[in-house]
JSON list of C-alpha atoms in Angstrom, two decimals:
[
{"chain": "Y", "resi": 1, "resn": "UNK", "atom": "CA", "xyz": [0.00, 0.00, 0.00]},
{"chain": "Y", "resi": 2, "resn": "UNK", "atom": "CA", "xyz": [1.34, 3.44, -0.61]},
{"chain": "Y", "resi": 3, "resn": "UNK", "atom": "CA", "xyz": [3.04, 5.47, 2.11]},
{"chain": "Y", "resi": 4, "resn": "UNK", "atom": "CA", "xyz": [2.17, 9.03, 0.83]},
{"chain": "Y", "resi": 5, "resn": "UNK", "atom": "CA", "xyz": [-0.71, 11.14, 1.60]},
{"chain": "Y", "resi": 6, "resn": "UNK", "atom": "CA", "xyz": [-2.30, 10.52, -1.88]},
{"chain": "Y", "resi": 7, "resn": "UNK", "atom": "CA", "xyz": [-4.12, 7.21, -2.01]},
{"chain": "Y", "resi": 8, "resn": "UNK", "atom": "CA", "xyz": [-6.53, 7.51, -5.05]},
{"chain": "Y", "resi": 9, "resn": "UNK", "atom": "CA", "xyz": [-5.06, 5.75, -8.01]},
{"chain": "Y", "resi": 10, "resn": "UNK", "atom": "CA", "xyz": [-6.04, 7.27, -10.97]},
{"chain": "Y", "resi": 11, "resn": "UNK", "atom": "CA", "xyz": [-4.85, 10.57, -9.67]},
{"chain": "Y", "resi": 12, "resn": "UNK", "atom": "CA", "xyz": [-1.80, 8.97, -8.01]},
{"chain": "Y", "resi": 13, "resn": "UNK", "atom": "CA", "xyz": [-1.62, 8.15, -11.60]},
{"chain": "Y", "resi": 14, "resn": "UNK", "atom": "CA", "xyz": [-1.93, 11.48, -13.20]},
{"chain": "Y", "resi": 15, "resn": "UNK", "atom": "CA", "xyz": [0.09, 13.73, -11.17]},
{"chain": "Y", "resi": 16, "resn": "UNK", "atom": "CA", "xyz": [3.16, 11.02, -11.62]},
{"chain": "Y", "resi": 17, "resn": "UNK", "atom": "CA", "xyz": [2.60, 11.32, -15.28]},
{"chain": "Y", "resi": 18, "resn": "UNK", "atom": "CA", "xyz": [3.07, 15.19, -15.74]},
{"chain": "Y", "resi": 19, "resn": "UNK", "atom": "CA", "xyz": [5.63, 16.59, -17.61]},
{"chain": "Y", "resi": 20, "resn": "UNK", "atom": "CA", "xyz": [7.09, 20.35, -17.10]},
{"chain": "Y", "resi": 21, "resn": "UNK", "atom": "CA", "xyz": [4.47, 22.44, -17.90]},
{"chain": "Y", "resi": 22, "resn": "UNK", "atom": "CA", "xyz": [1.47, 19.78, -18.27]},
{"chain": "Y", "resi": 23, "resn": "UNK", "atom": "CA", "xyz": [-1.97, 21.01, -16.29]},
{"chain": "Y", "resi": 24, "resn": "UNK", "atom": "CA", "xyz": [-3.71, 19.28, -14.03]},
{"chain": "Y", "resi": 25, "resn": "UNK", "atom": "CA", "xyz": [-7.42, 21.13, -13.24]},
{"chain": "Y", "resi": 26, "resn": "UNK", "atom": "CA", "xyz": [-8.84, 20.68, -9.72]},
{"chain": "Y", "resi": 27, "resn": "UNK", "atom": "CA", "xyz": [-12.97, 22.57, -10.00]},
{"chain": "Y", "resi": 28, "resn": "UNK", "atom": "CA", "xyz": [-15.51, 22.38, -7.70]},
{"chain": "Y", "resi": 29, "resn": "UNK", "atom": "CA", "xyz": [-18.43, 19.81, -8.45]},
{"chain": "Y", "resi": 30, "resn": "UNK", "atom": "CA", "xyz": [-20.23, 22.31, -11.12]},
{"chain": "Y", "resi": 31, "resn": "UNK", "atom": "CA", "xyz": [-17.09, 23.28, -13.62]},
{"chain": "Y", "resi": 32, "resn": "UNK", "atom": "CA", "xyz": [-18.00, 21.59, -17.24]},
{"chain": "Y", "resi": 33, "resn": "UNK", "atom": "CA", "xyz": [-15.66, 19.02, -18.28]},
{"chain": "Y", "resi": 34, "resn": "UNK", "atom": "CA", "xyz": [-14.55, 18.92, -21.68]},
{"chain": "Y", "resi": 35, "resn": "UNK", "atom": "CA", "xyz": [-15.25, 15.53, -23.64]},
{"chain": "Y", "resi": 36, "resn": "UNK", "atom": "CA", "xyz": [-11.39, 14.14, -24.45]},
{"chain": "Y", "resi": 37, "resn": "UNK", "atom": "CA", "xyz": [-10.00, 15.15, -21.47]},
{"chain": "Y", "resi": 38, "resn": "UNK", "atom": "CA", "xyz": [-9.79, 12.51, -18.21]},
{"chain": "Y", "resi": 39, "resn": "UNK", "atom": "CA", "xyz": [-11.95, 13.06, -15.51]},
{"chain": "Y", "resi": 40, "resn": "UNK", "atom": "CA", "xyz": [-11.14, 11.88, -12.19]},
{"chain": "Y", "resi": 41, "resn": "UNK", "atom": "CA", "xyz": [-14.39, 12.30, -10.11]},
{"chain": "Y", "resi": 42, "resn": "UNK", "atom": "CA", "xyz": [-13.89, 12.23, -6.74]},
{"chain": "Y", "resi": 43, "resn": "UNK", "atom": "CA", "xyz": [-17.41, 14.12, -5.47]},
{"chain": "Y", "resi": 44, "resn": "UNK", "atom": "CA", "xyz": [-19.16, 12.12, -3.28]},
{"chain": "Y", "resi": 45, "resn": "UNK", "atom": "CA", "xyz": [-22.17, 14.78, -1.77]},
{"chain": "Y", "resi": 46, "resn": "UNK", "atom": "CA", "xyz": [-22.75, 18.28, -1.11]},
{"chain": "Y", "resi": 47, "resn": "UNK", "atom": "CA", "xyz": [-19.01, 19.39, 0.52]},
{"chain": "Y", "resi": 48, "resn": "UNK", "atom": "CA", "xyz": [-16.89, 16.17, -0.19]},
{"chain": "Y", "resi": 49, "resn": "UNK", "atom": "CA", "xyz": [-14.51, 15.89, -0.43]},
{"chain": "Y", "resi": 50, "resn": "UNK", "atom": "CA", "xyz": [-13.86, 19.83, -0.27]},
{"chain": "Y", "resi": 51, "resn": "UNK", "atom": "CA", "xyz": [-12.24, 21.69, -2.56]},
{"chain": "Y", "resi": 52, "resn": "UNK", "atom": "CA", "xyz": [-9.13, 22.51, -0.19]},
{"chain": "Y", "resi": 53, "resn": "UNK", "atom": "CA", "xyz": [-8.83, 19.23, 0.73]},
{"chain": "Y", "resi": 54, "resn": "UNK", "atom": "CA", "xyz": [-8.12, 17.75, -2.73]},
{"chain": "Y", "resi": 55, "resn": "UNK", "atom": "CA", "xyz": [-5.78, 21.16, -3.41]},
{"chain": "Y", "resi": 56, "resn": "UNK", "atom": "CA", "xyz": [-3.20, 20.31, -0.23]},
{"chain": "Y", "resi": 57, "resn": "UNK", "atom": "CA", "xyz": [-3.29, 16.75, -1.28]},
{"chain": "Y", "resi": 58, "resn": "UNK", "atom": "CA", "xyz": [-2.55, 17.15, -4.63]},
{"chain": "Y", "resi": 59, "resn": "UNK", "atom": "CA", "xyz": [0.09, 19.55, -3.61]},
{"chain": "Y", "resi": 60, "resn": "UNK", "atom": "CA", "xyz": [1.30, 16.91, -1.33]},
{"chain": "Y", "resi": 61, "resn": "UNK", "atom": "CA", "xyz": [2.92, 14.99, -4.08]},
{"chain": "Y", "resi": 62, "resn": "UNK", "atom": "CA", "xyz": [2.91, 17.54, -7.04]},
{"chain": "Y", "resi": 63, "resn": "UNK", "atom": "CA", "xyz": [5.89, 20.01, -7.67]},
{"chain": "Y", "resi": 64, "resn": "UNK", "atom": "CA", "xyz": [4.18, 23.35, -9.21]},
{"chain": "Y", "resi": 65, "resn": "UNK", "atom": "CA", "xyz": [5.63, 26.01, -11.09]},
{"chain": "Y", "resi": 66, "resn": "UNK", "atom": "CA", "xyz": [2.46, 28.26, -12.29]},
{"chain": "Y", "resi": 67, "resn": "UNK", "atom": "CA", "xyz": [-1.26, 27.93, -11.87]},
{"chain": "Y", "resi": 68, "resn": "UNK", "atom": "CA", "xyz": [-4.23, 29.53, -12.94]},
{"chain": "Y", "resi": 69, "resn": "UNK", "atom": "CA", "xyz": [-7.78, 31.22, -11.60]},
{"chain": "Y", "resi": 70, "resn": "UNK", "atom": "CA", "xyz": [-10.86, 32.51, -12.19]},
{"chain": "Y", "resi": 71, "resn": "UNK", "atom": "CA", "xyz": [-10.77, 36.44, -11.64]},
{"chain": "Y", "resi": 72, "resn": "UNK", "atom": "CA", "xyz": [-14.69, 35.95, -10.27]},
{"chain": "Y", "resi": 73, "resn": "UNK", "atom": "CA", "xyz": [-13.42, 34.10, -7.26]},
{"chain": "Y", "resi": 74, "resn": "UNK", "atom": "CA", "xyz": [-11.55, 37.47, -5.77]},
{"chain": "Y", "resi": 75, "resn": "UNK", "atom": "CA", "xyz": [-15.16, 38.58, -5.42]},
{"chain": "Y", "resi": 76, "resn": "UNK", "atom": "CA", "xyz": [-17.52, 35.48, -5.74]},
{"chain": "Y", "resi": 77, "resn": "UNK", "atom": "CA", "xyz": [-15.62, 33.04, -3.24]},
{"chain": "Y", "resi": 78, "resn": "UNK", "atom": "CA", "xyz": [-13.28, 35.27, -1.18]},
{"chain": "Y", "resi": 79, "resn": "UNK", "atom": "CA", "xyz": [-12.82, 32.51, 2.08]},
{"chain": "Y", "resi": 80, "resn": "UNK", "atom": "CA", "xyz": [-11.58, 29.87, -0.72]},
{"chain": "Y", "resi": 81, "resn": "UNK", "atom": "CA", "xyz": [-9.34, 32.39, -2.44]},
{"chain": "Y", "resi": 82, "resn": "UNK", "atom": "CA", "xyz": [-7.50, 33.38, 0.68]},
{"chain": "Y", "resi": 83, "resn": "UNK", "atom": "CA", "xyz": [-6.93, 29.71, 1.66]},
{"chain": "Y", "resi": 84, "resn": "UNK", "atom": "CA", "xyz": [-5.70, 29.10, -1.71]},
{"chain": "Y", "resi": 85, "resn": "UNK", "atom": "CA", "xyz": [-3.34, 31.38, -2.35]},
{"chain": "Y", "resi": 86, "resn": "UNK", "atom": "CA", "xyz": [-2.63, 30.27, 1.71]},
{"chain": "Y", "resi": 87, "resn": "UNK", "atom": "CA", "xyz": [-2.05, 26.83, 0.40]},
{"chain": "Y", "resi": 88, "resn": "UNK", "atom": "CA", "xyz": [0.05, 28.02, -2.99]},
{"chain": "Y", "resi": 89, "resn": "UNK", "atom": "CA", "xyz": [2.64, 30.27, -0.61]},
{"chain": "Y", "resi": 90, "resn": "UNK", "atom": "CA", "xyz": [3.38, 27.39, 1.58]},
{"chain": "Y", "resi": 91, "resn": "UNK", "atom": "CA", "xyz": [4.03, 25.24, -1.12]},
{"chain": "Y", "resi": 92, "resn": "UNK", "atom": "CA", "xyz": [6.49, 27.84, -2.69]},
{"chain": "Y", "resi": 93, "resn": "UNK", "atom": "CA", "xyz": [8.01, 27.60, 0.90]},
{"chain": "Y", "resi": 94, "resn": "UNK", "atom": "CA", "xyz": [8.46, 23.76, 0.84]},
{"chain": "Y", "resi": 95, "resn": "UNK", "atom": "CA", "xyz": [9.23, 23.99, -2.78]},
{"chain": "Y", "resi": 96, "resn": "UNK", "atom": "CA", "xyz": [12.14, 26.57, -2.78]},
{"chain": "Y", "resi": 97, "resn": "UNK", "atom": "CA", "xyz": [10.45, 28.30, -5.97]},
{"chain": "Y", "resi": 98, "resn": "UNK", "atom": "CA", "xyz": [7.90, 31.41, -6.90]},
{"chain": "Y", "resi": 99, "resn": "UNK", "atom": "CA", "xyz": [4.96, 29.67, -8.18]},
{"chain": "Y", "resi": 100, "resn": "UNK", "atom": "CA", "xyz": [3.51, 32.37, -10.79]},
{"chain": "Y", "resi": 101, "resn": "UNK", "atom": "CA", "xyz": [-0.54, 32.98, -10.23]},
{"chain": "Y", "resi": 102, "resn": "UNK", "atom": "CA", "xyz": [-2.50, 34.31, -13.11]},
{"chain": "Y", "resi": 103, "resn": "UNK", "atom": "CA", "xyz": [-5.93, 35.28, -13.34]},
{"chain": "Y", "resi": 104, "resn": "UNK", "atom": "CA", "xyz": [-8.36, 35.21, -16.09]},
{"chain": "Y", "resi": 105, "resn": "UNK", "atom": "CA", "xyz": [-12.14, 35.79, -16.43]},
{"chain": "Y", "resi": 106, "resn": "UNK", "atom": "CA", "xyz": [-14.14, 32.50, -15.69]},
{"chain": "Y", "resi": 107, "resn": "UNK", "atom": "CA", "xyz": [-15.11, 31.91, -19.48]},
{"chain": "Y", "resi": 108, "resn": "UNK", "atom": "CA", "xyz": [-11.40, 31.68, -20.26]},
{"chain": "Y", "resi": 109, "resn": "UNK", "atom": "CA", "xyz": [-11.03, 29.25, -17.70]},
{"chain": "Y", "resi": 110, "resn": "UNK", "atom": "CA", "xyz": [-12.94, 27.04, -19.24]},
{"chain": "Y", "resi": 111, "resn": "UNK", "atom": "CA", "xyz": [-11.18, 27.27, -22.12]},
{"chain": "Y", "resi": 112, "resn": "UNK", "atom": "CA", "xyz": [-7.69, 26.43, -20.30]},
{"chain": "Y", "resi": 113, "resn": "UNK", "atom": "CA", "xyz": [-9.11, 23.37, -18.81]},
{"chain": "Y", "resi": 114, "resn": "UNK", "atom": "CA", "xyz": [-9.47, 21.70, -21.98]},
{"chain": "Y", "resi": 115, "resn": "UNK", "atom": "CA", "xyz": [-5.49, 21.48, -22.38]},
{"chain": "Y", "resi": 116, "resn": "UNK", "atom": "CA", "xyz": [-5.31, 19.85, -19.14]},
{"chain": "Y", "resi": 117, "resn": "UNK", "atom": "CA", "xyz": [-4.39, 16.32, -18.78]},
{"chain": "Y", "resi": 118, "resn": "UNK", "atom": "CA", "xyz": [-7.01, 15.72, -16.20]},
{"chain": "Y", "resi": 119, "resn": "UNK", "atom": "CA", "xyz": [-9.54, 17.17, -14.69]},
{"chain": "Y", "resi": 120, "resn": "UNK", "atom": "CA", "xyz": [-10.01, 16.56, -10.89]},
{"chain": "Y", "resi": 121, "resn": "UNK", "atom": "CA", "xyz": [-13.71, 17.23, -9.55]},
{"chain": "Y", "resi": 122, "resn": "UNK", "atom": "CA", "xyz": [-14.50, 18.04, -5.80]},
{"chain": "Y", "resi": 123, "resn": "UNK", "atom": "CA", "xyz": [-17.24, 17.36, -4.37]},
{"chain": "Y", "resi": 124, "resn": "UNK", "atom": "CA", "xyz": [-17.17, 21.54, -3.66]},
{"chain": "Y", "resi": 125, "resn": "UNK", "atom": "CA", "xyz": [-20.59, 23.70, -3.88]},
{"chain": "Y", "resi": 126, "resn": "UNK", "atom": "CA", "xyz": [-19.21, 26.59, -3.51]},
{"chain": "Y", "resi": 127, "resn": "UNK", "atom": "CA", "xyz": [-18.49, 29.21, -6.66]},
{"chain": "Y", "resi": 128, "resn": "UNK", "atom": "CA", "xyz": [-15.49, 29.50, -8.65]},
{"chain": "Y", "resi": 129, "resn": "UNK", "atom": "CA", "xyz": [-13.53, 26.95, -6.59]},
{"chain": "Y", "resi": 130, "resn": "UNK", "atom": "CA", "xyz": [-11.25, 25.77, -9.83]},
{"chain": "Y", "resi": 131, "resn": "UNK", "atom": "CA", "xyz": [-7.62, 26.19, -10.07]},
{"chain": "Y", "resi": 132, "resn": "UNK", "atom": "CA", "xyz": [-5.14, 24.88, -13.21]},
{"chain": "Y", "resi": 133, "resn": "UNK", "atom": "CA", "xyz": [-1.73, 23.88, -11.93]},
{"chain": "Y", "resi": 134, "resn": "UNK", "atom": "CA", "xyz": [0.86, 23.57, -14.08]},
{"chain": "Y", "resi": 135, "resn": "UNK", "atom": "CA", "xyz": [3.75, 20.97, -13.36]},
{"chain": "Y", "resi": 136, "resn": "UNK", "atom": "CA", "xyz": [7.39, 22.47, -13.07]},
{"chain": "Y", "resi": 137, "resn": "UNK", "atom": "CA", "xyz": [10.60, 20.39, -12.12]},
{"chain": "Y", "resi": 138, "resn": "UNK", "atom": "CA", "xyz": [12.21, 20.00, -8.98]},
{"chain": "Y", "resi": 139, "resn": "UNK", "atom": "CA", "xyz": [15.86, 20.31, -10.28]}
]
């Protein structure tokens, strides 16, 4: 059995399969996912798992050098935006590296997620809770 914090296997699977650069989408339980593009759906109910809770454990195991958000959520989803970008600086403190946050409007988003090599859904019902992160290397 594995030893690390990440136990699901398919996105075990996907975050040990990104190359520098490659995007991996983590959205809420109401983001559209594109046809062609794997979905690993985690949602169970209402609120699980969270949307923060997939994030850090992602993040446990995935070394990130950019990622990407919805401009609405500044405005729309303010608690889950401050935890985020809580969660993103303590990774750049574990990680040694500036991790590079863009925003875009929500529409563009969308767009974005259908380059991603998965798309993880939450079982989050809250708005805007989607974030693209983008692999980097840890050399």
């Amino acid at each position: 059995m594995k030893k690390t914090t990440l136990l699901n296997a398919r996105l075990s699977h996907a975050v040990a399969t990104l190359g520098h650069t490659d995007s991996l989408t983590i959205c809420d339980a109401g983001l559209p996912i594109p046809d062609g593009v794997e979905r690993i759906d985690l949602a169970l109910t209402c609120g699980v798992p969270a949307f923060l809770t997939t994030v850090k454990t992602v993040l446990s195991e995935m070394f990130v050098e950019r990622a990407l958000i919805a401009e609405e959520i500044k405005q729309k989803n303010p608690q889950i935006h401050t935890a985020l970008l809580a969660c993103l600086q303590q990774l750049e403190a574990e990680q040694g590296n500036r991790i590079v946050l863009n925003y875009v409007p929500h529409q563009v988003f969308k767009q974005r997620t259908h380059d991603s090599k998965a798309i993880v859904r939450s079982g989050e019902c809250s708005p805007y809770a989607n974030v693209i992160l983008y692999a980097g290397v840890p050399f």
